[in-house]
PDB file of C-alpha atoms (C1' of nucleotides) in Angstrom:
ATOM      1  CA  UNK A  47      17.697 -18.842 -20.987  1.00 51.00           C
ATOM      2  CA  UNK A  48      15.476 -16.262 -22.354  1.00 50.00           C
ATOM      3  CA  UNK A  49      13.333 -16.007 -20.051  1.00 51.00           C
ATOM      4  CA  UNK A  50      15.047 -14.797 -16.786  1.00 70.00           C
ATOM      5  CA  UNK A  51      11.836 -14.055 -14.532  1.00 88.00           C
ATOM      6  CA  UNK A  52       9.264 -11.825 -14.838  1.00 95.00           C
ATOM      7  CA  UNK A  53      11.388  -9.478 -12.086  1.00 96.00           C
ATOM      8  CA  UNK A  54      14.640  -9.094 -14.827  1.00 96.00           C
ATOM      9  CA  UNK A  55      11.975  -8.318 -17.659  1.00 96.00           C
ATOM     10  CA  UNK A  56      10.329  -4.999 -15.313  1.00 97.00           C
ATOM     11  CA  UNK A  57      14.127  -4.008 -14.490  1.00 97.00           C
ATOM     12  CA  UNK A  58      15.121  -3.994 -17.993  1.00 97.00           C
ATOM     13  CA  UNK A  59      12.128  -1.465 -18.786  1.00 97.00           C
ATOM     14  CA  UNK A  60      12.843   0.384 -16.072  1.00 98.00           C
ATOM     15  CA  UNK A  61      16.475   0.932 -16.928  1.00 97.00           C
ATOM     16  CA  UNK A  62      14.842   2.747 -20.214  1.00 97.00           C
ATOM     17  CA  UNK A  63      13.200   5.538 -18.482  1.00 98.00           C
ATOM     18  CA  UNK A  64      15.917   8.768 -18.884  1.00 97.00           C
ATOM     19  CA  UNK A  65      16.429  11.332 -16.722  1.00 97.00           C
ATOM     20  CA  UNK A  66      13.885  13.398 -15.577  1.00 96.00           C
ATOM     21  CA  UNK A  67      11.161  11.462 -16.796  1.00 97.00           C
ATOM     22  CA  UNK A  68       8.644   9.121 -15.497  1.00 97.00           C
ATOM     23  CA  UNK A  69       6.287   5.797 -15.926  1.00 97.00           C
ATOM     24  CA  UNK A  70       3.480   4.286 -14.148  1.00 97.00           C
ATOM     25  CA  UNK A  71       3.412   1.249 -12.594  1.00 98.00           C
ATOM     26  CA  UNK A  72       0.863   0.291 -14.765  1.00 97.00           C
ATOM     27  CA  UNK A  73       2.906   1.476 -17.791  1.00 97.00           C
ATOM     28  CA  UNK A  74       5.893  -0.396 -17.033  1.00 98.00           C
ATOM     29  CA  UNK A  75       3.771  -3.587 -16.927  1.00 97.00           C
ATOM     30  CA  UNK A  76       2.403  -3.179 -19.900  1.00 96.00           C
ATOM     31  CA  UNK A  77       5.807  -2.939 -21.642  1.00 97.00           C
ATOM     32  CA  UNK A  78       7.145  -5.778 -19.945  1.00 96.00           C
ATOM     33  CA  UNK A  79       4.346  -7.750 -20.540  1.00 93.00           C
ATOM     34  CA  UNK A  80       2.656 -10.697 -18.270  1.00 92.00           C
ATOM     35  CA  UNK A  81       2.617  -8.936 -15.240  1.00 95.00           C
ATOM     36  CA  UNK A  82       0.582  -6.778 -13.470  1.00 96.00           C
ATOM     37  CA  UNK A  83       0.910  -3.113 -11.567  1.00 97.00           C
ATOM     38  CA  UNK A  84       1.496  -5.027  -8.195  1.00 96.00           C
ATOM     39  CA  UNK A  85       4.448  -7.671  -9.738  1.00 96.00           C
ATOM     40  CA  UNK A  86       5.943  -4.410 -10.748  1.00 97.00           C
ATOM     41  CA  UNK A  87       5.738  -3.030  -7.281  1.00 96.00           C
ATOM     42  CA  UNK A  88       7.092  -6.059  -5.754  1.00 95.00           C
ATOM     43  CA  UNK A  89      10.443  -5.761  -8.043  1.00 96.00           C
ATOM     44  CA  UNK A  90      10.839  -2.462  -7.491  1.00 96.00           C
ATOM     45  CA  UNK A  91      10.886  -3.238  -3.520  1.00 94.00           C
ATOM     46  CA  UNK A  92      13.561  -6.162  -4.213  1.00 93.00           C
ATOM     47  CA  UNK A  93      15.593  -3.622  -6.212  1.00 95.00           C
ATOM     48  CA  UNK A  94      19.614  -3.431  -4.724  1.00 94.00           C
ATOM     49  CA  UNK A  95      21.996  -1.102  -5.507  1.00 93.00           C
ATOM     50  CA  UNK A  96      23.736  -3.687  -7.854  1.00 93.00           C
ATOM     51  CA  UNK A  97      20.864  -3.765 -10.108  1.00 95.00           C
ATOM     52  CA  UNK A  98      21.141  -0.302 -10.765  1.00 96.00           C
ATOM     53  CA  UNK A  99      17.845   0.391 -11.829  1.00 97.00           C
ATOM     54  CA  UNK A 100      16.238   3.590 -11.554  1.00 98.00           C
ATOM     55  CA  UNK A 101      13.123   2.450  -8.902  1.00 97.00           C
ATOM     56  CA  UNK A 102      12.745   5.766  -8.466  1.00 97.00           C
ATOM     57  CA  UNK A 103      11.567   6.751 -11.937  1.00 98.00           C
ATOM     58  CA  UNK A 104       8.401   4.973 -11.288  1.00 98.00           C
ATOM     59  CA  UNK A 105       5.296   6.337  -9.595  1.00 97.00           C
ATOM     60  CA  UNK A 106       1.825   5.311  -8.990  1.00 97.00           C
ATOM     61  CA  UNK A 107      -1.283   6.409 -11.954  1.00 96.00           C
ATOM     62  CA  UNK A 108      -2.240   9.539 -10.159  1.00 96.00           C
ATOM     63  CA  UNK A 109       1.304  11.037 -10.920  1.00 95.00           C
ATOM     64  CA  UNK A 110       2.374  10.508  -7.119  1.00 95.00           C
ATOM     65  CA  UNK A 111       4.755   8.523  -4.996  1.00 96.00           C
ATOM     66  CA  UNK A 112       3.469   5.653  -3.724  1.00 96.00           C
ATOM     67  CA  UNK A 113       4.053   5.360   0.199  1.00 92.00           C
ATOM     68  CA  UNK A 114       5.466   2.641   1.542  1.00 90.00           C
ATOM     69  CA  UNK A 115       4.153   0.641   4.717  1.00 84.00           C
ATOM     70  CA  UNK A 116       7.615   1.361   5.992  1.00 81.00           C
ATOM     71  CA  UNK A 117      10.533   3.029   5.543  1.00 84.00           C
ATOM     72  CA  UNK A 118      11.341   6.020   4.128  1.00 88.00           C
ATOM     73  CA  UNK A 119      11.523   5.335   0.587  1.00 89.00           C
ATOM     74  CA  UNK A 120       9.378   7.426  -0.271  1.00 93.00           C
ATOM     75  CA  UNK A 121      10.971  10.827   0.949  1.00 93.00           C
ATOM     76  CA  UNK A 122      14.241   8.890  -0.629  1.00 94.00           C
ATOM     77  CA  UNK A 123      12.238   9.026  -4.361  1.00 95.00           C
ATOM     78  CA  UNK A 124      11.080  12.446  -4.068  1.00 95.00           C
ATOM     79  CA  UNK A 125      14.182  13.685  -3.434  1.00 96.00           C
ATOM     80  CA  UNK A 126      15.846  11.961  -6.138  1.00 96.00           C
ATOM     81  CA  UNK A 127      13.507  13.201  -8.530  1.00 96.00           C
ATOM     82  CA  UNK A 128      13.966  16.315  -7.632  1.00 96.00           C
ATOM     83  CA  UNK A 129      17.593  16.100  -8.405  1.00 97.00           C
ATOM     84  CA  UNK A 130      16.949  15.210 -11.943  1.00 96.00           C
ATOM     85  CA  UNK A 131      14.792  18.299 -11.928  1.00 95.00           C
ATOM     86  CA  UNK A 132      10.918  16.806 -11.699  1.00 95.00           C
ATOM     87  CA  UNK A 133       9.049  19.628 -10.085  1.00 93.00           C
ATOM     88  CA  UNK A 134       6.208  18.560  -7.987  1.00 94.00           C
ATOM     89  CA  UNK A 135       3.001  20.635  -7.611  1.00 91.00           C
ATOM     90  CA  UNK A 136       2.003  21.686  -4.360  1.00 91.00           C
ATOM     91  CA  UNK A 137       0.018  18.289  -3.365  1.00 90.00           C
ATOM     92  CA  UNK A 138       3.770  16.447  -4.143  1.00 91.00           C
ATOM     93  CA  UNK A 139       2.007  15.093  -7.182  1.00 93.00           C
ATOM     94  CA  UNK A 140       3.736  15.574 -10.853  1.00 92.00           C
ATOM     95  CA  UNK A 141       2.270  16.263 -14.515  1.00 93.00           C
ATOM     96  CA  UNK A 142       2.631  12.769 -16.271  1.00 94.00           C
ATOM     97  CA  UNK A 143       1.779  15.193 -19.719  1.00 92.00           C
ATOM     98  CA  UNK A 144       5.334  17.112 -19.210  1.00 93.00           C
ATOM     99  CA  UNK A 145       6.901  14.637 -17.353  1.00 95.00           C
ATOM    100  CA  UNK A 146       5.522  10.781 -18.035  1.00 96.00           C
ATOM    101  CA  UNK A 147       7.836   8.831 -20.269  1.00 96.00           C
ATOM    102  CA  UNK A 148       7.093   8.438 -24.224  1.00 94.00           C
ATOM    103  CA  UNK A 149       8.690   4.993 -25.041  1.00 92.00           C
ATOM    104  CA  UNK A 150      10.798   5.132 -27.889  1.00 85.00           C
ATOM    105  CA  UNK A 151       9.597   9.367 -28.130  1.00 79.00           C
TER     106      UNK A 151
ATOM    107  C1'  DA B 131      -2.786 -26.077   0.764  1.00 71.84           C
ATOM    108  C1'  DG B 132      -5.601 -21.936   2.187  1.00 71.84           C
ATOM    109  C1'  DA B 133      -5.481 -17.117   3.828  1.00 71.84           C
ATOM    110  C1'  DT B 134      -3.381 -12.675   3.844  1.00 71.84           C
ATOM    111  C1'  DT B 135      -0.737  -8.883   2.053  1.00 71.84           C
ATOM    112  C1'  DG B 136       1.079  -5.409  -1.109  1.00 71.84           C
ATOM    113  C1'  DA B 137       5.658   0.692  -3.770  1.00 71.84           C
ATOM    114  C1'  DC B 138      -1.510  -0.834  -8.328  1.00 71.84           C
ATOM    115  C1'  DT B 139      -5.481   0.325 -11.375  1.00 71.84           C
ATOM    116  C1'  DG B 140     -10.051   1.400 -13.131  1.00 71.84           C
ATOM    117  C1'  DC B 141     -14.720   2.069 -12.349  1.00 71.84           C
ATOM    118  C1'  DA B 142     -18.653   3.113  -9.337  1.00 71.84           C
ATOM    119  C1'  DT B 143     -20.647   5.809  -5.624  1.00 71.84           C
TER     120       DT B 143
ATOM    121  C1'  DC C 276     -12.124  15.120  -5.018  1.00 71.84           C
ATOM    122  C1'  DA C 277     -12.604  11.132  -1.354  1.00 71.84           C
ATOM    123  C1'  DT C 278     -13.971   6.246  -0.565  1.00 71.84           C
ATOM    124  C1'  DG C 279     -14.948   1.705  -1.692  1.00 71.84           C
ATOM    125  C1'  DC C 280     -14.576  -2.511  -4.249  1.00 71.84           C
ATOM    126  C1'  DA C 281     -13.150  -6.066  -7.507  1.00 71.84           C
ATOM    127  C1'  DG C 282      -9.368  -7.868 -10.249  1.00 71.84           C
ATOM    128  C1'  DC C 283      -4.732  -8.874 -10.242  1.00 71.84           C
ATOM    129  C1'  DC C 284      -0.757 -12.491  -8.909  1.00 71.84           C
ATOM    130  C1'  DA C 285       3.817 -13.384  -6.461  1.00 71.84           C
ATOM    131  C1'  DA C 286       5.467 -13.769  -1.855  1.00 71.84           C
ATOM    132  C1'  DT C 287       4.805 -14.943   2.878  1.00 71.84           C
ATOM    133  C1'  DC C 288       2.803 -17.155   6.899  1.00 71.84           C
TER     134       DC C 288
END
DNA sequence: AGATTGACTGCAT
DNA sequence: CATGCAGCCAATC
């Protein structure tokens, strides 16, 4: 029973980023372990309100949200950052040195 | 069972 | 800085 999916072992990493801060995809794969950028994209699409896990909180290497193929997610995580106070540059990208999260810093 | 796709990343051009 | 390509692996068709 320890192993509940490689899904419940992103969302528990996730749930670590605080406010106002950020991680990769890339990151957040790493730190789960044995899975890869795109696995962690995948469970962040399957994410429901009841898992209360803060999808938003991750972005995309270049310090940018990642646009979906549809929806409008996307405007739906930018504004959400911005309510935790992430300021975006002019190209709607973010400083990963100010904002990216230190694990465990 | 094989092909395609995707909220990615790193390196090369 | 923009594009392109290979590697990645679960989900979907």
């Amino acid at each position: 029973m320890t192993d509940r999916g490689y899904r419940q072992r992103v969302y528990r990493v996730v749930r670590q980023i605080p406010p106002g801060r950020v991680a990769t995809y890339g990151q957040v794969a790493r730190l789960a372990g044995g899975c890869t950028p795109r696995m962690v994209g995948f469970a962040m699409a399957s994410v429901t309100e009841h898992d209360a896990v803060p999808w938003h909180r991750v972005l995309n290497s270049r310090g940018e949200v990642s646009e979906r193929s549809a929806g409008d997610g996307a405007a739906r995580q930018r504004r959400l950052l911005r309510a935790e106070g992430v300021r975006f540059d002019r190209r709607s990208r973010l400083d990963l040195d100010e904002v990216g999260w230190l694990p465990r810093g």
